[in-house]
PDB file of C-alpha atoms in Angstrom:
ATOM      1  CA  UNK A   1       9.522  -1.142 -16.656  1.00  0.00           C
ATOM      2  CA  UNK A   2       6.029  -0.933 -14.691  1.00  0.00           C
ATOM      3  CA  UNK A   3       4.155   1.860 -14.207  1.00  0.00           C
ATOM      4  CA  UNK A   4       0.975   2.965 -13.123  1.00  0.00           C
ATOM      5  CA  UNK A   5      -0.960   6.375 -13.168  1.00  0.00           C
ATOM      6  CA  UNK A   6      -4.459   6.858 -11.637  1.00  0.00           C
ATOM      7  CA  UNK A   7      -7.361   9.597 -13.078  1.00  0.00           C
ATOM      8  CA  UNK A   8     -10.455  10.500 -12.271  1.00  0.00           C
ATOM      9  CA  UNK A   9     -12.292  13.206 -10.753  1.00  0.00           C
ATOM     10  CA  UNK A  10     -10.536  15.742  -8.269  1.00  0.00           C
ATOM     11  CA  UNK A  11     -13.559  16.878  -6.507  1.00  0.00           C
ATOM     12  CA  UNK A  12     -17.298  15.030  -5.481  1.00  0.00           C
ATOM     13  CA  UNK A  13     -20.416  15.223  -3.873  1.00  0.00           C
ATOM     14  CA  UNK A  14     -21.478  13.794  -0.786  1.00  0.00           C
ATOM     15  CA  UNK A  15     -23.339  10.402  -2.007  1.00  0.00           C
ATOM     16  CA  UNK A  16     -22.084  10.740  -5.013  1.00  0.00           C
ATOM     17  CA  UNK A  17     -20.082   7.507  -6.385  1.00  0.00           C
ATOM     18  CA  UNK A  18     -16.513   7.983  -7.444  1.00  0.00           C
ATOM     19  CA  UNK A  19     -14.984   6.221 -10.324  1.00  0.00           C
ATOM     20  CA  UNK A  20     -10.955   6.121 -10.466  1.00  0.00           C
ATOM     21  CA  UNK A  21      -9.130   4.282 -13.090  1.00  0.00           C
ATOM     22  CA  UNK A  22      -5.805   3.212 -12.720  1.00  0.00           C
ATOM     23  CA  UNK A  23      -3.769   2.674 -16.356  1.00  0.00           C
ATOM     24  CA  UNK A  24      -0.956   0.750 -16.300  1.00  0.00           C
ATOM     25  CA  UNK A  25       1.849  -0.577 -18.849  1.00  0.00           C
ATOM     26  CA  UNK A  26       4.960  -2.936 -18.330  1.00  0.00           C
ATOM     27  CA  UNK A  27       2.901  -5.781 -17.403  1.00  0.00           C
ATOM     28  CA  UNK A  28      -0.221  -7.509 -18.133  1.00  0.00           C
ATOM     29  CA  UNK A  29      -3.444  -8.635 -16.122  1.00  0.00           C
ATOM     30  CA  UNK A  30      -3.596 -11.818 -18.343  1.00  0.00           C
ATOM     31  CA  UNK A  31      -0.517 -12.583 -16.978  1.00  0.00           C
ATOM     32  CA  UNK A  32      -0.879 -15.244 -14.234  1.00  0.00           C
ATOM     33  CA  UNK A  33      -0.329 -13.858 -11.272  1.00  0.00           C
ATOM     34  CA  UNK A  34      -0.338 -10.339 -11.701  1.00  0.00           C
ATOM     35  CA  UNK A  35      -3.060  -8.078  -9.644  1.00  0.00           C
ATOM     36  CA  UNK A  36      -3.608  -4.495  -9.287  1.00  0.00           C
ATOM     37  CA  UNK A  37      -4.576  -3.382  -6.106  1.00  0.00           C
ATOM     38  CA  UNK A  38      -5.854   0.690  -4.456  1.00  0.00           C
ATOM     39  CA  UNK A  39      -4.745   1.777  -1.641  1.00  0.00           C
ATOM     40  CA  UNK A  40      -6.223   5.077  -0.059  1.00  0.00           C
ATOM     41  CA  UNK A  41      -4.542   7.849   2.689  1.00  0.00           C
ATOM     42  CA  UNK A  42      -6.587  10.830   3.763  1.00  0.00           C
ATOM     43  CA  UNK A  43      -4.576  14.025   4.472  1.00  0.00           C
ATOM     44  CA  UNK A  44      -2.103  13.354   7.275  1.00  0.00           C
ATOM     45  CA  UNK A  45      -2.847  10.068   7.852  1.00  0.00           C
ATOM     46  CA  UNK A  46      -1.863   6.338   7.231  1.00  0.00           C
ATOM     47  CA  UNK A  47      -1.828   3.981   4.181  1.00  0.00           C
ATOM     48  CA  UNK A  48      -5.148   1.950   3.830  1.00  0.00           C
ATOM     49  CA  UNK A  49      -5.338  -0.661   1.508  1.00  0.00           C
ATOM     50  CA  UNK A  50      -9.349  -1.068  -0.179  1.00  0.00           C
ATOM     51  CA  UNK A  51      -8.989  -3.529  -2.778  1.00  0.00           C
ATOM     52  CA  UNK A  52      -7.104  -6.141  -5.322  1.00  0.00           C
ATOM     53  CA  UNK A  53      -8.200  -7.802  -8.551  1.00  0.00           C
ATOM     54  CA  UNK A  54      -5.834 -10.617  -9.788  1.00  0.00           C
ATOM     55  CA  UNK A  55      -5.328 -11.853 -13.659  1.00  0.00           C
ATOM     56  CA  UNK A  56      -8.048 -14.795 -12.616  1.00  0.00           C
ATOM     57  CA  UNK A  57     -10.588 -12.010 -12.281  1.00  0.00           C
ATOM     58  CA  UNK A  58     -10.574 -12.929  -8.191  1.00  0.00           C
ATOM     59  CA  UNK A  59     -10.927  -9.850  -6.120  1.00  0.00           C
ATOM     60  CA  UNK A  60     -10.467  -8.735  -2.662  1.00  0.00           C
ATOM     61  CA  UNK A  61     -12.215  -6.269  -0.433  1.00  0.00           C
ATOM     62  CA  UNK A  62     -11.476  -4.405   2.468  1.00  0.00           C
ATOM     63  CA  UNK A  63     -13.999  -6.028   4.959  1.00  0.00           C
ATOM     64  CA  UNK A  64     -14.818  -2.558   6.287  1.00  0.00           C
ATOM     65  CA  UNK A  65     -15.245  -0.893   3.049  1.00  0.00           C
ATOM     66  CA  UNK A  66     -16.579  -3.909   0.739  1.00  0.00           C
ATOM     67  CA  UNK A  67     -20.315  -2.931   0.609  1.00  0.00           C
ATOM     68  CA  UNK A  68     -19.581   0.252  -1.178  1.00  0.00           C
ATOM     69  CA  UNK A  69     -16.240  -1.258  -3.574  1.00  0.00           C
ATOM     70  CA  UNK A  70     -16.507  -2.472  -7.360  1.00  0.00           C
ATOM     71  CA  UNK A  71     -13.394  -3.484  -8.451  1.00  0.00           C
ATOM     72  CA  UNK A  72     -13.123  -4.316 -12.002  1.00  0.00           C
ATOM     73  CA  UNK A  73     -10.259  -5.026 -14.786  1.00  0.00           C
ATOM     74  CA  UNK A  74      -9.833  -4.275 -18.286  1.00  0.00           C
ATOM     75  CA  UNK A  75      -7.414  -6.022 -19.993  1.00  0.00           C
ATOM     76  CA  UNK A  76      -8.197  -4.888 -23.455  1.00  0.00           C
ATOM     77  CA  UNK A  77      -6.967  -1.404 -22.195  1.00  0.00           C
ATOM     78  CA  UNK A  78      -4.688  -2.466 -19.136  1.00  0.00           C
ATOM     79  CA  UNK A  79      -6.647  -0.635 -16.690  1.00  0.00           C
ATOM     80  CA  UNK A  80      -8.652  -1.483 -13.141  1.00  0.00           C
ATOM     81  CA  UNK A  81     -11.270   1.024 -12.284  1.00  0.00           C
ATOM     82  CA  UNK A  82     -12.352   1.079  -9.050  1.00  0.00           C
ATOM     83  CA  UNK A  83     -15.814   2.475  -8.162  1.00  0.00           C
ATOM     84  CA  UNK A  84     -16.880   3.517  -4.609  1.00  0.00           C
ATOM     85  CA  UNK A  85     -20.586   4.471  -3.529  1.00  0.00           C
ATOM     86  CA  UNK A  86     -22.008   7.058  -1.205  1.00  0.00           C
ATOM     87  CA  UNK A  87     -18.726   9.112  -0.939  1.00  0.00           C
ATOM     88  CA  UNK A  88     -18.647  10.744   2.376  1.00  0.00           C
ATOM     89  CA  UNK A  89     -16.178  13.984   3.667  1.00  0.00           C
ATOM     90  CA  UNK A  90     -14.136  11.198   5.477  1.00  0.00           C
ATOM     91  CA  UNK A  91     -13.785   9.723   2.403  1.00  0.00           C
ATOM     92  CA  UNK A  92     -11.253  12.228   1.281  1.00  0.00           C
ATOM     93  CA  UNK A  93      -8.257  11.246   0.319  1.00  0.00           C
ATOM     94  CA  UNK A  94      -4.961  10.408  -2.195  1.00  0.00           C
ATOM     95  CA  UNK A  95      -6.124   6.739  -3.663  1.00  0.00           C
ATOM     96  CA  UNK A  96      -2.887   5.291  -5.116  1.00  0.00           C
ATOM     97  CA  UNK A  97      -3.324   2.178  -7.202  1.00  0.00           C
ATOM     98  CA  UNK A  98      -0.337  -0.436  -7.152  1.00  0.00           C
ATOM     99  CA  UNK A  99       0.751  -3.732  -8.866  1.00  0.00           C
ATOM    100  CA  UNK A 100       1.153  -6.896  -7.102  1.00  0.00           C
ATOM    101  CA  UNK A 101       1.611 -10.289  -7.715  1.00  0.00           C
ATOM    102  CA  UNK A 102      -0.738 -13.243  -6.107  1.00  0.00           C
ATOM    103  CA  UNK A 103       2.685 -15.416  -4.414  1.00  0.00           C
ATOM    104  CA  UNK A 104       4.613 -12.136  -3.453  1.00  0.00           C
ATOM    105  CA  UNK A 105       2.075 -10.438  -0.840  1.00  0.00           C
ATOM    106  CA  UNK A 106       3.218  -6.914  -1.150  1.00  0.00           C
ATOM    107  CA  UNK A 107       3.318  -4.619  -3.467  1.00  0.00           C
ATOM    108  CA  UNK A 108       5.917  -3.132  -5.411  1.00  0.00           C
ATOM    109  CA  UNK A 109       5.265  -0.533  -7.546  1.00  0.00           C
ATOM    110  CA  UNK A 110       3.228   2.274  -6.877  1.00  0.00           C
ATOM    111  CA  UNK A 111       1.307   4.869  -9.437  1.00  0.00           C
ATOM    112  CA  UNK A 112       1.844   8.675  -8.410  1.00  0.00           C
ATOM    113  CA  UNK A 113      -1.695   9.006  -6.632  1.00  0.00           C
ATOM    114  CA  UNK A 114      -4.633  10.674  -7.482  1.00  0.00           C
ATOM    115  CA  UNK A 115      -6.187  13.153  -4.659  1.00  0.00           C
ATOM    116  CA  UNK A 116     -10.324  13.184  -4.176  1.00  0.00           C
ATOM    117  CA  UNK A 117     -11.553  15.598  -2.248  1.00  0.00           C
ATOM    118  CA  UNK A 118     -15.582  15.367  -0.742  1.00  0.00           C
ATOM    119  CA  UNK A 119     -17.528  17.968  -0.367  1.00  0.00           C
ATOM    120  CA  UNK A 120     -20.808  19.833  -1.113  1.00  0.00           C
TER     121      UNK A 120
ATOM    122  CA  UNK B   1      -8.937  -5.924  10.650  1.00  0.00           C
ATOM    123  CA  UNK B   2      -7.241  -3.256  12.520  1.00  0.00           C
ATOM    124  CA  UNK B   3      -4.031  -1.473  11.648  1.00  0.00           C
ATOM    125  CA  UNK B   4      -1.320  -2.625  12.443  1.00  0.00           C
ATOM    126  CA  UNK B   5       1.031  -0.392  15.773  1.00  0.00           C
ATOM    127  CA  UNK B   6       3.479   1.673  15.010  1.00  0.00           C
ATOM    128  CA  UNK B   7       4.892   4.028  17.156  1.00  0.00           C
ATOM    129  CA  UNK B   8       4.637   7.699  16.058  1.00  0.00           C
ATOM    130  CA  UNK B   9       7.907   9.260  15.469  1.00  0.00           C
ATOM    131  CA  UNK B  10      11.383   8.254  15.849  1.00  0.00           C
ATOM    132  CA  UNK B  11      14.330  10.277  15.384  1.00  0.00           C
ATOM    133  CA  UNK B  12      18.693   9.368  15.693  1.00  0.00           C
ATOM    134  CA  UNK B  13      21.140  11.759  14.411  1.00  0.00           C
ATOM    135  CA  UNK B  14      23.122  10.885  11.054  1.00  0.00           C
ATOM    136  CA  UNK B  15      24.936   7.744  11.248  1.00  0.00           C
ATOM    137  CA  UNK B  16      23.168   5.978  14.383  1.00  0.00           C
ATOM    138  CA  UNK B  17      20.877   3.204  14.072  1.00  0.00           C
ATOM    139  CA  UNK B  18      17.244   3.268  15.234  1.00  0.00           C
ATOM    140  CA  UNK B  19      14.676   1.065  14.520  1.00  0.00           C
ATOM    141  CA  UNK B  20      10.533   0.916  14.027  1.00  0.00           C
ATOM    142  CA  UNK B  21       8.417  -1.459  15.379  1.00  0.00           C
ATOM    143  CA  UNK B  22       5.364  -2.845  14.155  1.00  0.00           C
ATOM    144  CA  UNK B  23       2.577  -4.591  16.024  1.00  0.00           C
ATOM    145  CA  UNK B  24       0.041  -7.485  14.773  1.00  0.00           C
ATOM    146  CA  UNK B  25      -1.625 -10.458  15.992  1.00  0.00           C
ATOM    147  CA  UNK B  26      -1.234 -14.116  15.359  1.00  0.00           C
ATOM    148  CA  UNK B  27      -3.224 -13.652  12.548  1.00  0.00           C
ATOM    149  CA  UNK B  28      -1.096 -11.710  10.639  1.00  0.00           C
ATOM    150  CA  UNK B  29       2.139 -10.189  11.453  1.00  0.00           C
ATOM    151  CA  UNK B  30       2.758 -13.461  13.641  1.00  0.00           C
ATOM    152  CA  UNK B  31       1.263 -15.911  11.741  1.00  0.00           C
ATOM    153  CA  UNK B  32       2.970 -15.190   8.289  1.00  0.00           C
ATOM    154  CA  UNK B  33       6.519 -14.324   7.137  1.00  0.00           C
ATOM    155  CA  UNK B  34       4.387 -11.229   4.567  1.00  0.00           C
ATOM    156  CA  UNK B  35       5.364  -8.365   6.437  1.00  0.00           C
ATOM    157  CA  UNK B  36       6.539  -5.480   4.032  1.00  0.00           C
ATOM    158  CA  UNK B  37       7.530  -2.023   4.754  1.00  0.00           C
ATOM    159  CA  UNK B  38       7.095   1.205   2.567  1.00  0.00           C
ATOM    160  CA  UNK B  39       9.265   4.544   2.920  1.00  0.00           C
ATOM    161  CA  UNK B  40       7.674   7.930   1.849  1.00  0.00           C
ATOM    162  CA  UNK B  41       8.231  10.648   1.807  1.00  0.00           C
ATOM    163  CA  UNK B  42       6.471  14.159   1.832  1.00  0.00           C
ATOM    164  CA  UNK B  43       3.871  14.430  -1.113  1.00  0.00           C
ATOM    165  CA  UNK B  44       5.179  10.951  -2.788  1.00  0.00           C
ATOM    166  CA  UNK B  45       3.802   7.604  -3.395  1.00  0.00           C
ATOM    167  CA  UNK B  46       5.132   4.739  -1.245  1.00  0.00           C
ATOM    168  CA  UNK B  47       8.424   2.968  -2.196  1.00  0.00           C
ATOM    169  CA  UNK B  48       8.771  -0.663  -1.230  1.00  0.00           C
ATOM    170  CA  UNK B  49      12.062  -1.072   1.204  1.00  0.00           C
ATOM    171  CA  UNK B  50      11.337  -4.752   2.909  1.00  0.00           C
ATOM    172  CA  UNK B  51       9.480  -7.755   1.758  1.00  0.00           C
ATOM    173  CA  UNK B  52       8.882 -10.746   2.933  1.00  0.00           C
ATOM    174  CA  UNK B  53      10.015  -9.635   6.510  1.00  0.00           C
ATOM    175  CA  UNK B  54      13.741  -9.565   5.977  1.00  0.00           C
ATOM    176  CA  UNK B  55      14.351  -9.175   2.295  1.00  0.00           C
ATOM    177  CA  UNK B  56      15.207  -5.739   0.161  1.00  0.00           C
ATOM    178  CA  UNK B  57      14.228  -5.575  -3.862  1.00  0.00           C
ATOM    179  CA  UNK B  58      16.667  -4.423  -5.799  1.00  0.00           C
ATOM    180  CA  UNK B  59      18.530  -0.938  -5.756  1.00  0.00           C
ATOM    181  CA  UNK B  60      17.094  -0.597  -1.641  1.00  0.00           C
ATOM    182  CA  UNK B  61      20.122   0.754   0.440  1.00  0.00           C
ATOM    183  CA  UNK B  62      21.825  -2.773   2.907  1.00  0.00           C
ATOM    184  CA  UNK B  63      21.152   0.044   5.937  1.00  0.00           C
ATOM    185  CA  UNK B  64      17.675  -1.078   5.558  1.00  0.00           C
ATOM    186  CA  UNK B  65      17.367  -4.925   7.262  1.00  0.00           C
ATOM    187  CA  UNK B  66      13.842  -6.021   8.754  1.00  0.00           C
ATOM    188  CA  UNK B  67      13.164  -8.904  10.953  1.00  0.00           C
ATOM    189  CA  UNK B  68       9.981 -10.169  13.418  1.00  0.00           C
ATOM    190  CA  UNK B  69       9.604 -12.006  16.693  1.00  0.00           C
ATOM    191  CA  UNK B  70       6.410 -13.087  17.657  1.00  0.00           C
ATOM    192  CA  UNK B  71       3.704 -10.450  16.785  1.00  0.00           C
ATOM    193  CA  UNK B  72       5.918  -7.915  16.166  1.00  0.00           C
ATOM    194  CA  UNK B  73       7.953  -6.908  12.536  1.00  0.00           C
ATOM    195  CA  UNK B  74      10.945  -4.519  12.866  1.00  0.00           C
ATOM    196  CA  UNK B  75      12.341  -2.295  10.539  1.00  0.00           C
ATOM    197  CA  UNK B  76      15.872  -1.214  11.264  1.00  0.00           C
ATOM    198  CA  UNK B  77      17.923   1.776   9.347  1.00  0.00           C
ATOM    199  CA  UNK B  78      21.298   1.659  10.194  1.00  0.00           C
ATOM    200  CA  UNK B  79      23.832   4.867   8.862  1.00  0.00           C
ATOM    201  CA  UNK B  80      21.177   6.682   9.486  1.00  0.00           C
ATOM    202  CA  UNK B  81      21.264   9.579   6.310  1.00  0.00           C
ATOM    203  CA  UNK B  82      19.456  13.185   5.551  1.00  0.00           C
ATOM    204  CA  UNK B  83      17.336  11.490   2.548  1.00  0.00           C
ATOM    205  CA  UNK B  84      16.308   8.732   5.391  1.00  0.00           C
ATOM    206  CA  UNK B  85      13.709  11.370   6.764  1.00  0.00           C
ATOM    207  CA  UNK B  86      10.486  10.210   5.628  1.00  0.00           C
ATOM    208  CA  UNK B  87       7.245   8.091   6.590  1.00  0.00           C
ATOM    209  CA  UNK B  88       7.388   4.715   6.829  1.00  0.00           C
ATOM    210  CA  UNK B  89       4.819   2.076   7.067  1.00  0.00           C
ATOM    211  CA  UNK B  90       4.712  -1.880   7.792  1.00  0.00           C
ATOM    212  CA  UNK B  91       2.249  -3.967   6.178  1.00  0.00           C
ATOM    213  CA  UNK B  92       1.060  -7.443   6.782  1.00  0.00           C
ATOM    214  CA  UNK B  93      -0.902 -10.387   4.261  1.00  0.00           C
ATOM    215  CA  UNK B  94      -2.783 -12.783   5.752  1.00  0.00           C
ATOM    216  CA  UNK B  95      -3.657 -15.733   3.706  1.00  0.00           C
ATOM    217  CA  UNK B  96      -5.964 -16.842   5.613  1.00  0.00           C
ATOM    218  CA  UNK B  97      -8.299 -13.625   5.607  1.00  0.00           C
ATOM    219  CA  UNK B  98      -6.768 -13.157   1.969  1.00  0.00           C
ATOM    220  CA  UNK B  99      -6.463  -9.189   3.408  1.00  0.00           C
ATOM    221  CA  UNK B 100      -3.808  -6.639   3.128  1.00  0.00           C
ATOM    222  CA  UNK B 101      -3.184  -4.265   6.517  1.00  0.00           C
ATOM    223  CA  UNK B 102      -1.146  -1.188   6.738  1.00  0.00           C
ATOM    224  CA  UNK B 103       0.608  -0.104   9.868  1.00  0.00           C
ATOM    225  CA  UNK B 104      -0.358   3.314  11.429  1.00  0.00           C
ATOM    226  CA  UNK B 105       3.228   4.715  10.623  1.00  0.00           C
ATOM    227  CA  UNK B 106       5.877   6.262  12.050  1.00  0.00           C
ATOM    228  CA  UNK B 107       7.492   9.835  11.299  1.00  0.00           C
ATOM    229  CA  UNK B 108      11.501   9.357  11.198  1.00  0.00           C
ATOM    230  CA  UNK B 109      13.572  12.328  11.610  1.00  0.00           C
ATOM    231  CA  UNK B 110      17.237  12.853  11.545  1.00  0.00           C
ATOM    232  CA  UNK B 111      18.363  15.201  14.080  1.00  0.00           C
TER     233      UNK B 111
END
């Protein structure tokens, strides 16, 4: 039984850098194959995935957002943190983290979401 | 990459069939049989309904079928039901670009 939950801070500056940590359980990132990916949606809007780490330690970036993205895994603890610099109003959003596996291409199971607002 | 087109809203009264479109280029939705759509609704995470273009995991309703000509993935909800009322969005991996891309979505309401 997978599931995921993200945490991390409700509320930041402008410039600040957020940090959000997704913990999982029901799977493992030693696993081959499995990856952990975040996916973002500001208020009333659509689904936009940001990034993906994979068991391997390869990772994936949104080309638009890849300058300011750190993903990073921690299999010790079964969690991915995912760091993004200079946070900016349109930054706000729900980030959702999700698991996926490298030869499936989607992803299937979804944490509850975690909403970050930006402001001064 | 851009997002992929959806249209807005669409809305069928309970039992009809409607279905969603979704938009791409040959080097994604066209080029690739990984087109996945999500269902969710109102203050909820995304639930996988499609994957894979045409296939449904485990415990997703048969009224839910996808399929894709060309540049364009379709999701179709047939039976249409109350608890069908929700957001849905398509989504597209390219392995060439090694990139995910979500749809723009589109609002489904059952008159």
């Amino acid at each position: 039984h997978i599931t995921l939950k993200e945490s991390g801070p409700t509320l930041v500056k402008p410039t600040q850098t957020l940090t959000l940590t997704c913990t999982f359980s029901g799977f493992s990132l030693i696993a081959s194959g499995a990856g952990v990916g975040w996916i973002r949606q500001p208020p009333g809007k659509a689904l936009e995935w940001l990034a993906l780490v994979y068991w391997d330690d390869n990772k994936r970036y949104s080309p638009s957002l890849k300058s300011r993205l750190t993903i990073t895994k921690d299999t010790s603890k079964n969690q991915v943190v995912l760091t993004m610099t200079n946070m900016d109003p349109v930054d706000t959003a729900t980030y959702y983290c999700a698991h996926n596996y490298d030869i499936f291409n989607y992803f299937d199971f979804w944490g509850q979401g975690t909403r970050v607002t930006v402001s001064s | 990459q851009s997002a992929l087109t959806q249209p807005a809203s669409v809305s069928g009264s309970p039992g009809q069939s409607i279905t969603i479109s979704c938009t791409g280029t040959s080097s994604d939705v066209g080029g690739y049989t990984y087109v996945s759509w999500y269902q969710q609704h109102p203050g909820k995470a995304p639930k996988l309904m499609i994957y894979d273009v045409n296939n449904r995991p485990s415990g997703v309703s048969n009224r839910f079928s996808g399929s894709k000509s060309g540049n364009t993935a379709s999701l179709t909800i047939s039976g249409l039901q109350a608890e069908d009322e929700a957001d849905y969005y398509c989504s597209s991996y390219s392995p060439s670009s090694t990139q995910y891309v979500f749809g723009t979505g589109t609002k489904v309401t059952v008159l």
